[in-house]
Coordinates of C-alpha atoms in Angstrom, one line a residue:
X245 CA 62.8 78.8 270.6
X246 CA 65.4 76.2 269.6
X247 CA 63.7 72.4 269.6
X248 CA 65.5 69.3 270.0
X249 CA 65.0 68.7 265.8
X250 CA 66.6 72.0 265.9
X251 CA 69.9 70.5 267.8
X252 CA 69.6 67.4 266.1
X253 CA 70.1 69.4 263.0
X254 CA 72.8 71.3 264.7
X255 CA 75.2 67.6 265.0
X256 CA 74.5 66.8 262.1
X257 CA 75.7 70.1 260.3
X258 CA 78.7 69.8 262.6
X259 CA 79.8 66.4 262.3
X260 CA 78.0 64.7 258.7
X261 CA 77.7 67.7 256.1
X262 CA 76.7 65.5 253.3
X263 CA 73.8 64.0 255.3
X264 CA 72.8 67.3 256.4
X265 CA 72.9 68.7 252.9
X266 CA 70.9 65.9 251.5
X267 CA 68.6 66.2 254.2
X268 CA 68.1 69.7 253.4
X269 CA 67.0 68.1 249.8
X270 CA 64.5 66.2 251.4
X271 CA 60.4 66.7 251.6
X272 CA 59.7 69.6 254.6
X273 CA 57.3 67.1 256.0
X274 CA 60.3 64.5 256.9
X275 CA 63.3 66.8 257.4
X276 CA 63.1 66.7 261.0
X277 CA 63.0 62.6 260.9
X278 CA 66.0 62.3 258.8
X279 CA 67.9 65.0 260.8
X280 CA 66.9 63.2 264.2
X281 CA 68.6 59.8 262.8
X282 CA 71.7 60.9 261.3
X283 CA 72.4 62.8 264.8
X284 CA 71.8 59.8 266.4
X285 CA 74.0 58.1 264.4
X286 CA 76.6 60.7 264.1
X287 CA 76.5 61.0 268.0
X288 CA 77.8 56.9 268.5
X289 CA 80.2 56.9 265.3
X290 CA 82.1 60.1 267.4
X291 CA 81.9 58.4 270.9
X292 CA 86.0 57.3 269.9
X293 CA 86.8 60.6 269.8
X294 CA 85.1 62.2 273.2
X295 CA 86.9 59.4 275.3
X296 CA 90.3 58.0 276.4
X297 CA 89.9 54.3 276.9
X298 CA 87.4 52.0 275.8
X299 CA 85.1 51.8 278.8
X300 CA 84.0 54.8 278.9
X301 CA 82.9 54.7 275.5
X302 CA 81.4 51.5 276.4
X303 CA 79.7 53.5 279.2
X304 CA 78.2 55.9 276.3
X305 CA 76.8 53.0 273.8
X306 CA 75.0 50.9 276.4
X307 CA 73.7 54.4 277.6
X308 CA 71.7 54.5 273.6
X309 CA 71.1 50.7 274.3
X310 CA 69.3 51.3 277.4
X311 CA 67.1 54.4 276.0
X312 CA 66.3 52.4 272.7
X313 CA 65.5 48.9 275.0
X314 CA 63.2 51.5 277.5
X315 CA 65.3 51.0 280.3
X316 CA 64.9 54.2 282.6
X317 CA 67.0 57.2 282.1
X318 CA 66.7 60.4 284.1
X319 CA 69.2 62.3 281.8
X320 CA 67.1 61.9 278.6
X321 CA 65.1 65.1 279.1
X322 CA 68.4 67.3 278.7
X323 CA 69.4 65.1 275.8
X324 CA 67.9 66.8 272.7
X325 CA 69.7 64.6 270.3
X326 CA 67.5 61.1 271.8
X327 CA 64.0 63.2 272.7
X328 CA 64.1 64.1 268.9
X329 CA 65.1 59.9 268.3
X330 CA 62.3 58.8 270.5
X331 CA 59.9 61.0 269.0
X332 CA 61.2 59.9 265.2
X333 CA 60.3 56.3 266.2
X334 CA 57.2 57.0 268.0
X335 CA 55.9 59.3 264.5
X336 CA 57.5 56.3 262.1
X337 CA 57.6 53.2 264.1
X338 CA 60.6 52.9 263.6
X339 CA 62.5 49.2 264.5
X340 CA 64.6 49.4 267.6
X341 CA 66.8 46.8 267.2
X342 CA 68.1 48.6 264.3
X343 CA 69.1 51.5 266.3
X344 CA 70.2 49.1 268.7
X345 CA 72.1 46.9 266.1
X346 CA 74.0 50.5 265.0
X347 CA 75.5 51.2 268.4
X348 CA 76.6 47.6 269.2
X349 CA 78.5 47.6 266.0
X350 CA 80.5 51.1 267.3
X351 CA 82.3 49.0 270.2
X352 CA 84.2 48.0 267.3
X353 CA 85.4 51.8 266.9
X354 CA 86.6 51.7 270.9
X355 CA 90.0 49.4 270.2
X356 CA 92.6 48.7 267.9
X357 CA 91.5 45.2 267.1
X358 CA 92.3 44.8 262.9
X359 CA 89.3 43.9 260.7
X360 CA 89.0 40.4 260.7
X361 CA 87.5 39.8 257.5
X362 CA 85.9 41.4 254.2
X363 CA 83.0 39.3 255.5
X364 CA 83.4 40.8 258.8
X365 CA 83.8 44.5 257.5
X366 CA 80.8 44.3 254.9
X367 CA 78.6 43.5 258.3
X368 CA 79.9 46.3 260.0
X369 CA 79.0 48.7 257.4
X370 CA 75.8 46.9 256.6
X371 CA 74.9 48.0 260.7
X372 CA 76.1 50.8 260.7
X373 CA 75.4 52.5 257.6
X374 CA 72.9 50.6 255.6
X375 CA 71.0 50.1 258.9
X376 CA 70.8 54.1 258.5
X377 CA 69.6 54.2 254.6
X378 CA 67.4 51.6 255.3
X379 CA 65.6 53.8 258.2
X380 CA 66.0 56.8 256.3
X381 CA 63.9 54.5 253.4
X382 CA 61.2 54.1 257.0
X383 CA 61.4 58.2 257.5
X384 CA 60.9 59.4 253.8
X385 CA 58.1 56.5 252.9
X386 CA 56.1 58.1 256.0
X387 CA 56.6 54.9 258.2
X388 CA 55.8 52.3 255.7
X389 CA 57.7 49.1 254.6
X390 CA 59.3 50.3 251.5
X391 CA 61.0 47.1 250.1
X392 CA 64.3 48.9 250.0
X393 CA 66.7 46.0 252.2
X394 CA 68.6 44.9 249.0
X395 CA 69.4 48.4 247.7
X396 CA 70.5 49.9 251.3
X397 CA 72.4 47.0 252.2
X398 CA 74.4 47.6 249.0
X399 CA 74.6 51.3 249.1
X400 CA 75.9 51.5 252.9
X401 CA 78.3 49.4 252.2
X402 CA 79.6 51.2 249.3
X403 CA 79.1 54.7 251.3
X404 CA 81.0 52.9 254.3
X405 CA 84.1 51.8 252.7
X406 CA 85.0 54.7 250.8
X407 CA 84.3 56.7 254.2
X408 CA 87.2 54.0 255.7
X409 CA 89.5 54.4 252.7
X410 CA 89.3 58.2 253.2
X411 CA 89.9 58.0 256.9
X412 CA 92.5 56.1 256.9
X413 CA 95.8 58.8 257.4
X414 CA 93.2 59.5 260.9
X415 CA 93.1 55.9 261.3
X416 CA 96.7 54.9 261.1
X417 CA 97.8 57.9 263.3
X418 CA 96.2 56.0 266.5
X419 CA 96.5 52.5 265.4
X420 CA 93.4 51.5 263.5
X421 CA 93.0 49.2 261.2
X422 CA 90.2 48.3 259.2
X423 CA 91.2 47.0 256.3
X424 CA 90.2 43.5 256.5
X425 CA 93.2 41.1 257.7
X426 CA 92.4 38.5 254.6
X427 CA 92.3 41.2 252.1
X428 CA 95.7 42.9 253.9
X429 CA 97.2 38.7 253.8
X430 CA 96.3 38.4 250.1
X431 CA 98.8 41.6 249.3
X432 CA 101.0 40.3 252.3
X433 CA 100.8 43.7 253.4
X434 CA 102.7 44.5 256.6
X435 CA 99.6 46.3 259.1
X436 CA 102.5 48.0 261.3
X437 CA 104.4 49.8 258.5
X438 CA 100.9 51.5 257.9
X439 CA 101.0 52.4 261.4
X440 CA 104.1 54.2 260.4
X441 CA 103.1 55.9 257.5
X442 CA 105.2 54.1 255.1
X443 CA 102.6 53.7 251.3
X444 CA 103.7 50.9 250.1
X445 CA 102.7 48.7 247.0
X446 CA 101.2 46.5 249.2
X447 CA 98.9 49.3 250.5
X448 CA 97.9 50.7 247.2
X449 CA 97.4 46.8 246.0
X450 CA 95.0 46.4 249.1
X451 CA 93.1 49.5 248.4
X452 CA 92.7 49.0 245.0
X453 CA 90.8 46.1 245.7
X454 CA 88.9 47.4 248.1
X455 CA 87.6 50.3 245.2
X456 CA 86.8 47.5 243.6
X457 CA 84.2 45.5 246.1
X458 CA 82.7 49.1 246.6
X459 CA 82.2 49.8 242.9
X460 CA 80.9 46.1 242.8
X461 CA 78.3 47.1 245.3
X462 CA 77.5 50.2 243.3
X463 CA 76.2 47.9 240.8
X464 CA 74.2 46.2 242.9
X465 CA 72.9 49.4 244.1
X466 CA 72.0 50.1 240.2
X467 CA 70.4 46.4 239.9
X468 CA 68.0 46.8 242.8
X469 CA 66.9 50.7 242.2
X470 CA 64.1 49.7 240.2
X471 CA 62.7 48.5 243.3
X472 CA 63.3 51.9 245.2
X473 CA 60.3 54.0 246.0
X474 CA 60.5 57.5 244.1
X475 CA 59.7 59.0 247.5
X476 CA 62.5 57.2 249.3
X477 CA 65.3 58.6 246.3
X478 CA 66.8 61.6 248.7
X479 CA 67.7 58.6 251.5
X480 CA 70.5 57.4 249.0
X481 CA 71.5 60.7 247.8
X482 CA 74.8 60.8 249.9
X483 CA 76.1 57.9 247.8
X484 CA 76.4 60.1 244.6
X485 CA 79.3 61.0 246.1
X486 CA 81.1 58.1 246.7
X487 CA 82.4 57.3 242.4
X488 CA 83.8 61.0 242.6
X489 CA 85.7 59.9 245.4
X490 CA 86.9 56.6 244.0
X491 CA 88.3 58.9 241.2
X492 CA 90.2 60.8 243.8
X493 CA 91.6 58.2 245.8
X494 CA 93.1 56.0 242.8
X495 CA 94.9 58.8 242.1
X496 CA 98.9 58.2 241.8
X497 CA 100.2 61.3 243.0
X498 CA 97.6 60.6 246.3
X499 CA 99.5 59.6 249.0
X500 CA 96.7 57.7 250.8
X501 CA 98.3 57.4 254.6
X502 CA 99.2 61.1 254.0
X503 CA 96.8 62.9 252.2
X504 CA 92.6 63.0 252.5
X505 CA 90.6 62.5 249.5
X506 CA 88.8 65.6 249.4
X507 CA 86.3 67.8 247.2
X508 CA 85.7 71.6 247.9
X509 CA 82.3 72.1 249.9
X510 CA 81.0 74.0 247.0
X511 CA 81.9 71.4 244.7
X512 CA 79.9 68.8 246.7
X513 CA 76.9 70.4 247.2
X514 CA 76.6 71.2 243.5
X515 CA 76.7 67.4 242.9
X516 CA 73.7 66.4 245.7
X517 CA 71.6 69.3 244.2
X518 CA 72.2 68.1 241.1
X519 CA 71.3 64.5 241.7
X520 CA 68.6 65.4 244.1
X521 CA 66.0 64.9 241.3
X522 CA 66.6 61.1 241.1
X523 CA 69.5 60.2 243.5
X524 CA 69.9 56.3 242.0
X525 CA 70.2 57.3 238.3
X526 CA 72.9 59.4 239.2
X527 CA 75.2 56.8 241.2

């Protein structure tokens, strides 16, 4: 019979390979934990996608926000994805207003407002991503503090900005802009001829520093591993990725509003199983 972990790990196969595969890496004992949190996050960061205008999606986050804040909800029985989340917080204890902090962030994805600032952008990633490492960090250390805050904060927003650099041809085709307005003014890079596809070196100057704040938070990542539990490694394993990426996306012949940094499936899971040992030393 298929459980609600089951479907949990079902989205996140679907719509977050490299979590899944990582996951896959990860103690038996926890698998079902991790799989349970990246659906749930995967299920808000694709809300954008499932809806037409913005309300509606709003309608869909406050629906998490009311489940996570124990407001009543009779549909939650039919919803696999949240009985395996409320179970994963009830087995962990995990922090609400985490999961909470996660979807309020994703109104964000619902309109076409620019990035206000690198400041602005680092928060976002820091809810919505390192919110995620740092629960993962809850899952894999069996519920208890693990002293990870530094390192995950770091890491998601290293894993969150490449992600944005890579998405941005998707992006730019329906008017989205997150590339932070003060790092955009610093190149005086024109937001509406990204809208229409024109690279520019304005674009490429933008980008290139934004490889550079996530390689800068790399580092940090590196500073504060000492301080990672052994047991908590597999939760950062998805960020091995993220220098191999880098490598793509400075490419010159990569046209970055046409063309998707990419690495063959194969090729990607050969570099998680090979870092699974000790994720951190491998970043």
């Amino acid at each position: 019979m298929t459980t609600d972990f089951d479907h949990a790990a079902d989205v996140v196969r679907q719509f977050d390979k490299d979590r899944y595969l990582s996951a896959l890496l990860a103690p038996e004992t926890h698998r079902n934990g991790l799989m349970a949190l990246y659906a749930y996050s995967a299920e808000i960061s694709r809300i954008r996608e499932l809806v037409s205008e913005p309300l509606p999606g709003e309608v869909r986050l406050q629906w998490w926000r009311d489940l996570l804040e124990g407001t009543e909800h009779g549909a939650v029985a039919s919803n696999p994805v949240a009985n395996a989340l409320l179970q994963t917080i009830d087995r962990y204890e995990l922090p609400k207003e985490s999961l909470v902090a996660m979807a309020e962030a994703r109104v964000f994805d619902l309109y076409n407002d620019q990035m206000p600032s690198l400041n602005d952008l680092e928060g976002y990633a820091g809810e919505t991503v390192s919110g995620v490492i740092q629960l993962a960090c809850l899952v894999l250390n069996d519920g208890k503090e693990a002293g990870t805050a530094t390192a995950a904060g770091h890491a998601g927003v290293a894993y969150a900005l490449t992600g944005l650099m890579r998405a941005l041809p998707w992006h730019a085709s329906r008017q989205q802009m997150y590339l932070p307005k003060d790092v955009c003014d610093r190149h005086n890079l024109d937001v509406q001829s990204v809208f229409r596809g024109e690279t520019t070196a304005e674009l490429r100057a933008v980008l290139a520093e934004m490889r550079g704040h996530v390689r800068h938070h790399l580092g940090r990542v590196r500073q504060a591993s000492k301080d990672v539990p052994t047991a908590c490694q597999t939760a950062y394993l998805p960020l091995v990725l993220v220098e191999p990426f880098l490598k793509k996306l400075e490419r010159e012949e990569l046209d970055p509003l046409k063309q998707v940094a990419e690495m063959s499936q194969l090729r990607r899971q050969w570099i998680l199983w090979r870092a699974s040992g000790n994720a951190l030393k491998a970043i």
